[in-house]
Coordinates of C-alpha atoms in Angstrom, one line a residue:
M173 CA 105.0 83.5 83.7
I174 CA 106.1 86.9 85.0
E175 CA 105.3 90.0 82.9
Y176 CA 107.3 93.2 83.0
I177 CA 105.1 96.1 81.8
P178 CA 106.4 99.6 81.4
S179 CA 104.2 102.2 83.1
G180 CA 105.2 105.6 81.8
D181 CA 108.8 106.5 81.7
S182 CA 109.6 105.9 85.4
A183 CA 107.8 102.8 86.5
F184 CA 107.5 99.0 85.9
L185 CA 104.5 96.8 86.7
V186 CA 105.8 93.3 87.5
K187 CA 102.8 91.1 87.1
F188 CA 102.6 87.6 88.6
G189 CA 99.1 86.5 87.5
N190 CA 95.5 87.5 86.9
E191 CA 93.6 86.0 89.8
I192 CA 93.4 86.8 93.5
S193 CA 95.1 83.9 95.3
E194 CA 97.4 83.3 98.3
E195 CA 99.9 81.5 96.1
I196 CA 100.3 84.5 93.7
N197 CA 100.3 87.0 96.5
R198 CA 103.2 85.1 98.2
K199 CA 105.2 85.5 95.0
V200 CA 104.5 89.2 95.0
R201 CA 105.6 89.5 98.7
A202 CA 108.7 87.4 98.1
Y203 CA 109.7 89.6 95.1
F204 CA 109.0 92.7 97.1
I205 CA 111.4 91.4 99.9
A206 CA 114.1 90.4 97.4
L207 CA 113.9 93.8 95.6
S208 CA 114.0 95.7 98.9
N209 CA 117.1 93.7 100.1
K210 CA 118.8 94.3 96.7
K211 CA 118.8 98.1 97.3
L212 CA 119.2 99.0 93.7
E213 CA 120.3 102.6 93.1
G214 CA 117.5 104.6 91.5
I215 CA 114.6 102.6 93.0
I216 CA 112.2 105.2 94.5
E217 CA 109.4 103.0 95.8
C218 CA 107.8 99.5 95.4
V219 CA 104.0 99.1 95.8
P220 CA 102.6 95.6 96.2
S221 CA 99.0 94.7 95.3
Y222 CA 97.0 91.5 94.9
T223 CA 98.9 90.2 91.9
D224 CA 101.4 92.8 90.9
L225 CA 104.3 94.9 92.2
M226 CA 104.7 98.5 90.9
V227 CA 108.3 99.6 90.8
L228 CA 108.9 103.3 90.7
Y229 CA 112.4 104.4 89.6
D230 CA 114.5 107.5 88.7
P231 CA 115.5 107.2 85.0
L232 CA 118.3 109.6 85.6
K233 CA 119.9 107.1 88.0
I234 CA 119.1 103.8 86.4
Q235 CA 118.1 103.2 82.7
Y236 CA 115.1 101.2 81.5
K237 CA 117.2 98.3 80.0
S238 CA 119.5 98.0 83.0
L239 CA 116.5 97.9 85.4
L240 CA 114.6 95.4 83.3
K241 CA 117.7 93.1 83.3
E242 CA 118.0 93.4 87.1
L243 CA 114.3 92.7 87.6
K244 CA 114.5 89.5 85.5
I245 CA 117.6 88.2 87.3
L246 CA 115.9 88.8 90.7
A247 CA 112.8 86.8 89.6
E248 CA 115.0 83.7 89.0
N249 CA 115.5 83.1 92.8
I250 CA 112.3 84.3 94.4
S251 CA 111.3 80.8 95.4
E252 CA 114.3 80.8 97.8
I253 CA 113.2 84.0 99.5
E254 CA 112.1 83.5 103.1
I255 CA 108.9 85.3 103.9
P256 CA 108.5 86.3 107.6
E257 CA 106.0 84.1 109.5
A258 CA 102.6 85.7 109.3
K259 CA 101.0 87.0 112.5
T260 CA 97.3 86.9 113.2
V261 CA 95.7 90.1 114.6
E262 CA 92.4 89.7 116.4
I263 CA 90.0 92.6 115.8
P264 CA 87.0 93.1 118.1
V265 CA 83.7 94.2 116.4
C266 CA 80.5 95.4 117.8
Y267 CA 78.0 94.3 115.1
G268 CA 74.6 95.7 114.2
G269 CA 72.5 98.3 116.0
N270 CA 74.1 101.8 116.1
F271 CA 77.4 100.4 114.9
G272 CA 76.1 98.5 111.8
E273 CA 73.8 100.9 109.9
D274 CA 73.5 98.6 106.9
M275 CA 73.0 95.3 108.6
D276 CA 69.3 95.3 107.6
A277 CA 70.3 95.7 103.9
V278 CA 72.7 92.7 104.2
I279 CA 70.0 90.7 105.9
A280 CA 67.5 91.6 103.1
H281 CA 70.1 90.7 100.4
T282 CA 71.4 87.4 101.8
G283 CA 68.2 86.1 103.5
L284 CA 70.2 85.3 106.6
R285 CA 69.5 86.3 110.2
E286 CA 71.8 88.8 111.8
Q287 CA 73.4 86.2 114.1
E288 CA 74.1 84.0 111.1
I289 CA 75.8 87.0 109.3
I290 CA 77.9 87.7 112.4
E291 CA 79.0 84.1 112.8
K292 CA 79.9 83.7 109.1
H293 CA 81.8 87.0 109.1
S294 CA 83.8 86.2 112.3
Q295 CA 84.5 82.5 111.7
N296 CA 87.3 82.9 109.1
S297 CA 90.8 84.2 109.1
Y298 CA 91.4 86.8 106.4
L299 CA 94.7 87.3 104.6
V300 CA 95.7 91.0 104.3
Y301 CA 96.7 91.1 100.6
M302 CA 97.6 94.8 100.5
L303 CA 96.9 98.2 102.0
G304 CA 95.4 101.1 100.0
F305 CA 92.5 103.5 99.3
T306 CA 93.1 105.3 102.6
P307 CA 96.0 104.9 105.0
G308 CA 95.8 101.5 106.6
F309 CA 92.8 100.2 104.6
C310 CA 93.2 96.5 104.3
Y311 CA 92.2 94.5 101.3
L312 CA 91.2 91.1 102.6
G313 CA 90.7 87.6 101.2
G314 CA 88.7 84.7 102.6
M315 CA 85.2 85.9 103.2
D316 CA 82.3 83.5 103.2
K317 CA 80.5 84.1 99.9
S318 CA 77.1 83.5 101.4
I319 CA 77.2 87.0 103.0
A320 CA 78.5 88.8 99.9
T321 CA 76.5 92.0 99.3
P322 CA 76.7 94.6 96.6
R323 CA 78.1 98.1 97.4
K324 CA 75.6 100.8 98.1
E325 CA 74.0 102.4 95.1
V326 CA 74.6 105.8 96.6
P327 CA 77.8 106.0 98.7
S328 CA 77.6 107.5 102.2
Q329 CA 79.3 110.9 102.7
K330 CA 80.6 110.0 106.1
I331 CA 81.8 106.5 107.3
L332 CA 83.2 106.6 110.8
A333 CA 86.7 105.3 111.6
G334 CA 86.7 101.7 112.6
S335 CA 83.6 100.8 110.5
V336 CA 83.5 97.3 109.2
G337 CA 81.8 96.8 105.9
L338 CA 81.0 94.5 103.0
A339 CA 81.4 95.1 99.3
A340 CA 80.6 92.2 96.9
E341 CA 82.8 89.3 98.1
Q342 CA 85.1 91.5 100.1
T343 CA 85.1 92.8 103.7
G344 CA 87.2 95.6 105.2
I345 CA 87.7 98.2 107.9
Y346 CA 87.7 102.0 107.4
P347 CA 90.8 103.2 109.2
I348 CA 89.8 106.9 109.1
E349 CA 86.6 108.8 108.6
S350 CA 85.9 109.1 104.9
P351 CA 83.1 108.7 102.3
G352 CA 82.4 105.2 101.2
G353 CA 80.1 102.8 99.5
W354 CA 80.6 99.6 101.5
Q355 CA 77.7 98.1 103.5
I356 CA 78.5 98.8 107.2
I357 CA 77.7 95.9 109.5
G358 CA 79.7 96.8 112.6
R359 CA 82.6 98.9 114.1
T360 CA 85.9 98.1 115.8
P361 CA 87.2 100.1 118.7
Y362 CA 90.7 99.6 117.5
R363 CA 92.6 102.2 115.6
L364 CA 94.1 100.8 112.4
F365 CA 96.1 103.9 111.5
D366 CA 97.8 106.2 114.0
P367 CA 100.5 108.6 112.6
N368 CA 101.8 109.1 116.2
R369 CA 102.3 105.3 116.7
K370 CA 105.2 103.1 115.6
P371 CA 104.4 101.3 113.5
E372 CA 101.6 103.6 112.2
F373 CA 99.6 100.7 110.8
L374 CA 98.1 98.0 113.0
L375 CA 98.1 95.5 110.1
Q376 CA 100.6 94.8 107.3
A377 CA 100.3 93.0 104.0
G378 CA 100.9 89.3 104.7
D379 CA 99.2 89.4 108.1
Y380 CA 96.0 87.5 109.0
L381 CA 93.0 89.2 110.6
K382 CA 90.4 87.4 112.8
F383 CA 87.2 89.3 113.8
Y384 CA 85.4 88.5 117.0
P385 CA 82.1 89.9 118.3
I386 CA 81.9 92.2 121.3
S387 CA 79.1 93.9 123.2
E388 CA 78.4 97.7 123.1
E389 CA 79.8 98.0 126.6
E390 CA 83.0 96.2 125.6
Y391 CA 83.3 98.5 122.6
Y392 CA 83.3 101.7 124.8
K393 CA 85.9 100.2 127.2
L394 CA 88.3 99.5 124.3
N395 CA 87.5 102.5 122.1
E396 CA 90.7 104.1 120.6
N397 CA 89.0 106.1 117.8
D398 CA 87.7 109.1 119.7

């Protein structure tokens, strides 16, 4: 059952469920496409997440009751919305050593050898559920739970762009240099966010991501982050 939850006087949270799953996320994406195609006057922005869609609107152009009616009508046909075929983006990662400062912490927590962690991290395809936190930061689903590792007790002040980390049962890539608390196990030479590139983001919600290991020499040949 879809919930429509007012968020202040100029936003709606359209909620499709309470658990992270590909099925629920497909409904979010379908609804996002349908609402974008509808081009309702007064809609300022739509922000998809794991299970919800935040709809920001101008109350001077469309009233609460009118928008709620339109949103409910739109939901009746989302099963008919065609979602573009997902693309898979392969991301090279140089694991461990100078590129994975927290690999030892992950080894200690999981009891696995470094090579086992690399194999488990790179064997799956990860769905990009949404982007957020920093420009181009991907929230991914599909990680092997055997390598799940808690966040750092004390976040690092500086995580380099391209750093690949673990946080509980999630993995992700820092697209820009920033503070962070994820356990860093490697780094990609690819640039996930470039404001001078079109499109600016290497990955989009709905894509799949596949990591593959590379050597330090290969990293420097491919490096885009300097």
